[in-house]
XYZ file of N, CA and C in Angstrom:
285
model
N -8.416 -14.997 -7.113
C -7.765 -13.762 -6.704
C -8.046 -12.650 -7.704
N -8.519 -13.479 -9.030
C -8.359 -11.620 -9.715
C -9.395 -10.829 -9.724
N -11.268 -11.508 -8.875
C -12.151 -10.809 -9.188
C -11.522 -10.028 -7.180
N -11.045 -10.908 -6.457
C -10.530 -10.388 -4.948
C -9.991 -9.370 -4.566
N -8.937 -8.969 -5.642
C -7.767 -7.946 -5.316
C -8.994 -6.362 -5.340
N -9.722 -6.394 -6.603
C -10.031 -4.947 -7.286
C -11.516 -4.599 -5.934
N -12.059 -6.111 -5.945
C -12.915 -5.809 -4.895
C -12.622 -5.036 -3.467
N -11.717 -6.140 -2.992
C -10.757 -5.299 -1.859
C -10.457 -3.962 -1.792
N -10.052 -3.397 -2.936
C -9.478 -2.005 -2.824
C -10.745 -1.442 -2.791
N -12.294 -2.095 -3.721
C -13.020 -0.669 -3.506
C -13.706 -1.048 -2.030
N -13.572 -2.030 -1.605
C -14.058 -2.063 0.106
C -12.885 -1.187 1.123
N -11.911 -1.244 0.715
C -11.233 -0.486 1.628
C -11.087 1.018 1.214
N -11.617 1.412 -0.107
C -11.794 2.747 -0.402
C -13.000 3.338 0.380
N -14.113 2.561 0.164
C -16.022 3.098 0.817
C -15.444 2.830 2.186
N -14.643 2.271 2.982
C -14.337 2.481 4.522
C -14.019 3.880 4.313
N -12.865 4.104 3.916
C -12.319 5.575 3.919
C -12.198 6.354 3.110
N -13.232 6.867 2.303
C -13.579 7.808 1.044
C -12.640 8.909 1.358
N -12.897 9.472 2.351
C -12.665 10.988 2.166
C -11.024 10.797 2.693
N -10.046 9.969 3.004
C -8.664 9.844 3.057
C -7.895 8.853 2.142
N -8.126 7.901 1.600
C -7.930 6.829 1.178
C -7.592 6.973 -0.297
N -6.849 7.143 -0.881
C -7.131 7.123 -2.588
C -7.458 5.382 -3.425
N -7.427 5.082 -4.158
C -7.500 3.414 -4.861
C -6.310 3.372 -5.079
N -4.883 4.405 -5.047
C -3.588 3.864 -5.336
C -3.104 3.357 -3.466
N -3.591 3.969 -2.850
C -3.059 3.901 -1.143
C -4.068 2.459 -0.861
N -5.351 2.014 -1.284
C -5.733 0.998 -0.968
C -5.371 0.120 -1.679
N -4.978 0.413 -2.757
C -4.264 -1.117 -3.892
C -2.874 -1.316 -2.855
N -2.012 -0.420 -2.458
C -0.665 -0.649 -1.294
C -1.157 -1.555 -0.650
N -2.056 -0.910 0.552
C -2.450 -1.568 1.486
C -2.713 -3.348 1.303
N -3.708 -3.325 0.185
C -4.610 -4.272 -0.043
C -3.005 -5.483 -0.839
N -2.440 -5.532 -1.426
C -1.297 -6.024 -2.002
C -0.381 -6.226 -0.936
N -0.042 -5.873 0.163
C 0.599 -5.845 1.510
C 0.257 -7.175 2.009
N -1.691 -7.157 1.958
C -2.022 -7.554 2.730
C -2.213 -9.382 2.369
N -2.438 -9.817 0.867
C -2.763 -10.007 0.697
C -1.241 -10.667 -0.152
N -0.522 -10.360 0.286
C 1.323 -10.694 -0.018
C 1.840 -10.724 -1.162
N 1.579 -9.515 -2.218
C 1.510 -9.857 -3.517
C 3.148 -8.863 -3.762
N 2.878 -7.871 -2.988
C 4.312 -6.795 -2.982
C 4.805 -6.386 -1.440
N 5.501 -6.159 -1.174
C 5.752 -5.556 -0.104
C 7.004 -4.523 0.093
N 7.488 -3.750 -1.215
C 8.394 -2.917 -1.595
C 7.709 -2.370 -2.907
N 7.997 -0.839 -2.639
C 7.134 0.033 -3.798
C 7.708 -0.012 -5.404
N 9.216 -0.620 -5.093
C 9.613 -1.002 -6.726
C 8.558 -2.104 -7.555
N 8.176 -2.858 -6.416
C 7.938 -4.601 -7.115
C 5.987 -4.062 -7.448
N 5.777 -3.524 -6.506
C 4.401 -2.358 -6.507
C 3.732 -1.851 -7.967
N 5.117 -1.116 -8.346
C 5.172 0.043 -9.779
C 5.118 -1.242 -10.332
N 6.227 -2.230 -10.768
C 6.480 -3.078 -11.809
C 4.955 -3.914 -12.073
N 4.842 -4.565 -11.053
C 3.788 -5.266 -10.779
C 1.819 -4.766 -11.683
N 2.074 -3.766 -11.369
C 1.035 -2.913 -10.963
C 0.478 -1.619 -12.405
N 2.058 -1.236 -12.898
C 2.443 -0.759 -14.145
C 2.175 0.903 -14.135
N 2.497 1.238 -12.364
C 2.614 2.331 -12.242
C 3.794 3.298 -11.985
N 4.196 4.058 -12.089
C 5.380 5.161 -12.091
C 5.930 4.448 -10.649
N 6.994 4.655 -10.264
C 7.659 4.408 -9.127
C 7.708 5.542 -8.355
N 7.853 6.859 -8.995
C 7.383 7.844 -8.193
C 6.039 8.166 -7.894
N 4.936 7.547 -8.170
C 3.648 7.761 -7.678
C 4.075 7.163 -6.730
N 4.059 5.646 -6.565
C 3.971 5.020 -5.493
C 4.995 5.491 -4.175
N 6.047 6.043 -4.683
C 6.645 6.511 -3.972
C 5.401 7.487 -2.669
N 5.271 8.575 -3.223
C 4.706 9.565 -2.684
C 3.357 8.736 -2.192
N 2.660 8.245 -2.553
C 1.496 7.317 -2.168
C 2.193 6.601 -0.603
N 2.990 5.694 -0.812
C 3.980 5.366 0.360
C 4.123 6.123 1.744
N 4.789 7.524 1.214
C 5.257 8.304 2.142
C 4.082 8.966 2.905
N 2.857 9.291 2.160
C 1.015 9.931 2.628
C 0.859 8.893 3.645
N 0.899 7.663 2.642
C 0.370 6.329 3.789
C 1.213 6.228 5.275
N 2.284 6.282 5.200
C 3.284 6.401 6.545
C 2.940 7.601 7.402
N 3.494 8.432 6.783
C 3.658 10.338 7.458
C 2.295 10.566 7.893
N 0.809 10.679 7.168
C -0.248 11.146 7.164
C -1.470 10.380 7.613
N -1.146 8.715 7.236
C -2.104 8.513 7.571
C -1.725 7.180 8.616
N -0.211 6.429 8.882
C -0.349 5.673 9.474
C -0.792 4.494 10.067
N -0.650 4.346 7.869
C -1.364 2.982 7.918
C -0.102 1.764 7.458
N 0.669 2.331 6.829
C 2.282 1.450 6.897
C 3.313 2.068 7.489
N 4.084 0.862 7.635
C 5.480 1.698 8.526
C 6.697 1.122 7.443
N 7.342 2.061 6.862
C 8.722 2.136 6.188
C 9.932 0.978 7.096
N 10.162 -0.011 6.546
C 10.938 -1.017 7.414
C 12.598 -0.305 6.678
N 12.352 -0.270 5.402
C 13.815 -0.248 5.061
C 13.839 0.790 3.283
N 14.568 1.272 3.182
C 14.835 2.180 1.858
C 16.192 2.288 1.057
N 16.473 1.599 0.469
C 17.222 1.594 -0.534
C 17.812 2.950 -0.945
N 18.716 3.418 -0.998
C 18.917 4.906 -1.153
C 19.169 4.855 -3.114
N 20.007 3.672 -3.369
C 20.533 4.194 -4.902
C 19.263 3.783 -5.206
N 18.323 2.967 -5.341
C 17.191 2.662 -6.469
C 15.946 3.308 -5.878
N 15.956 4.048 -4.332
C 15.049 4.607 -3.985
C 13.595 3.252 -3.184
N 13.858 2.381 -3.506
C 13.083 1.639 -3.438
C 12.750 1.519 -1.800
N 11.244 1.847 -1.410
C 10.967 1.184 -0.112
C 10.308 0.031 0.464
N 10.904 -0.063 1.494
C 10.286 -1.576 1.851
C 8.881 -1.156 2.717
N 7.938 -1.842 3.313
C 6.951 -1.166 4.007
C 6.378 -2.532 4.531
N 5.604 -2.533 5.967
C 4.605 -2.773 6.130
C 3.411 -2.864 6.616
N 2.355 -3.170 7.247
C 1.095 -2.993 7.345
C 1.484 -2.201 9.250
N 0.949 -1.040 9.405
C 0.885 -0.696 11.011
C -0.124 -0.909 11.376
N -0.299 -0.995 12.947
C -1.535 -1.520 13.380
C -2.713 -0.734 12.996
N -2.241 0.665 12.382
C -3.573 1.148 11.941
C -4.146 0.886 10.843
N -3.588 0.368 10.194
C -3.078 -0.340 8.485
C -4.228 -1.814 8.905
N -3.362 -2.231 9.836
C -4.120 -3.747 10.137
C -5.182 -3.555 10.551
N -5.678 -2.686 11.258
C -7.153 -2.359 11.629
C -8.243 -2.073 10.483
N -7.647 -1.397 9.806
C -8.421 -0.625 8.224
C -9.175 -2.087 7.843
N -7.542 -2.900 7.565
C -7.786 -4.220 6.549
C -9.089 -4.783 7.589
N -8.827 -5.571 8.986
C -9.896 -6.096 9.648
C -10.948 -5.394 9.416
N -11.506 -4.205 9.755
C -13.044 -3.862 9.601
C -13.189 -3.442 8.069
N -12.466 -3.414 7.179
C -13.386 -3.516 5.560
C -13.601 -5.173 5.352
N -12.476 -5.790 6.047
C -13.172 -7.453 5.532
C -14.165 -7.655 6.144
């Protein structure tokens, strides 16, 4: 898994260069691949701000419709998320 994960993200980045950032395909790709599936465990995991991922989260939902927000924690902010069928499509044609 550890040469898998970094590969993944840059295959699902060269699918979608010009929308995709490596923080929105590390989401995706960690979703997919069942390592996080809430943007707290994401940051911790991952050793990024919780508000990046936050906003990374909300692009991926609102903009690009590749996860769907299941559930949100209001006091720790924390969201839950997971893969939408457009999300699941991405993952199928970069593998």
């Amino acid at each position: 898994m550890t040469d898998t994960l970094p590969r993944f993200i840059a295959l699902l980045v060269e699918h979608r260069p010009d929308k995709l950032s490596a923080l929105g395909a590390a989401i995706l790709a960690s979703v997919h691949f069942g390592i996080c599936r809430d943007s707290r465990s994401f940051a911790r995991v991952f050793g990024i701000a919780h508000a990046l991922v936050l906003r990374e989260c909300v692009a991926l939902c609102e903009d690009q419709d590749l996860i769907e927000l299941e559930n949100r924690k209001e006091r720790s902010q924390r969201l839950f998320y997971a893969l939408s069928p457009g999300g699941l499509s991405l993952i199928r044609e970069a593998a």
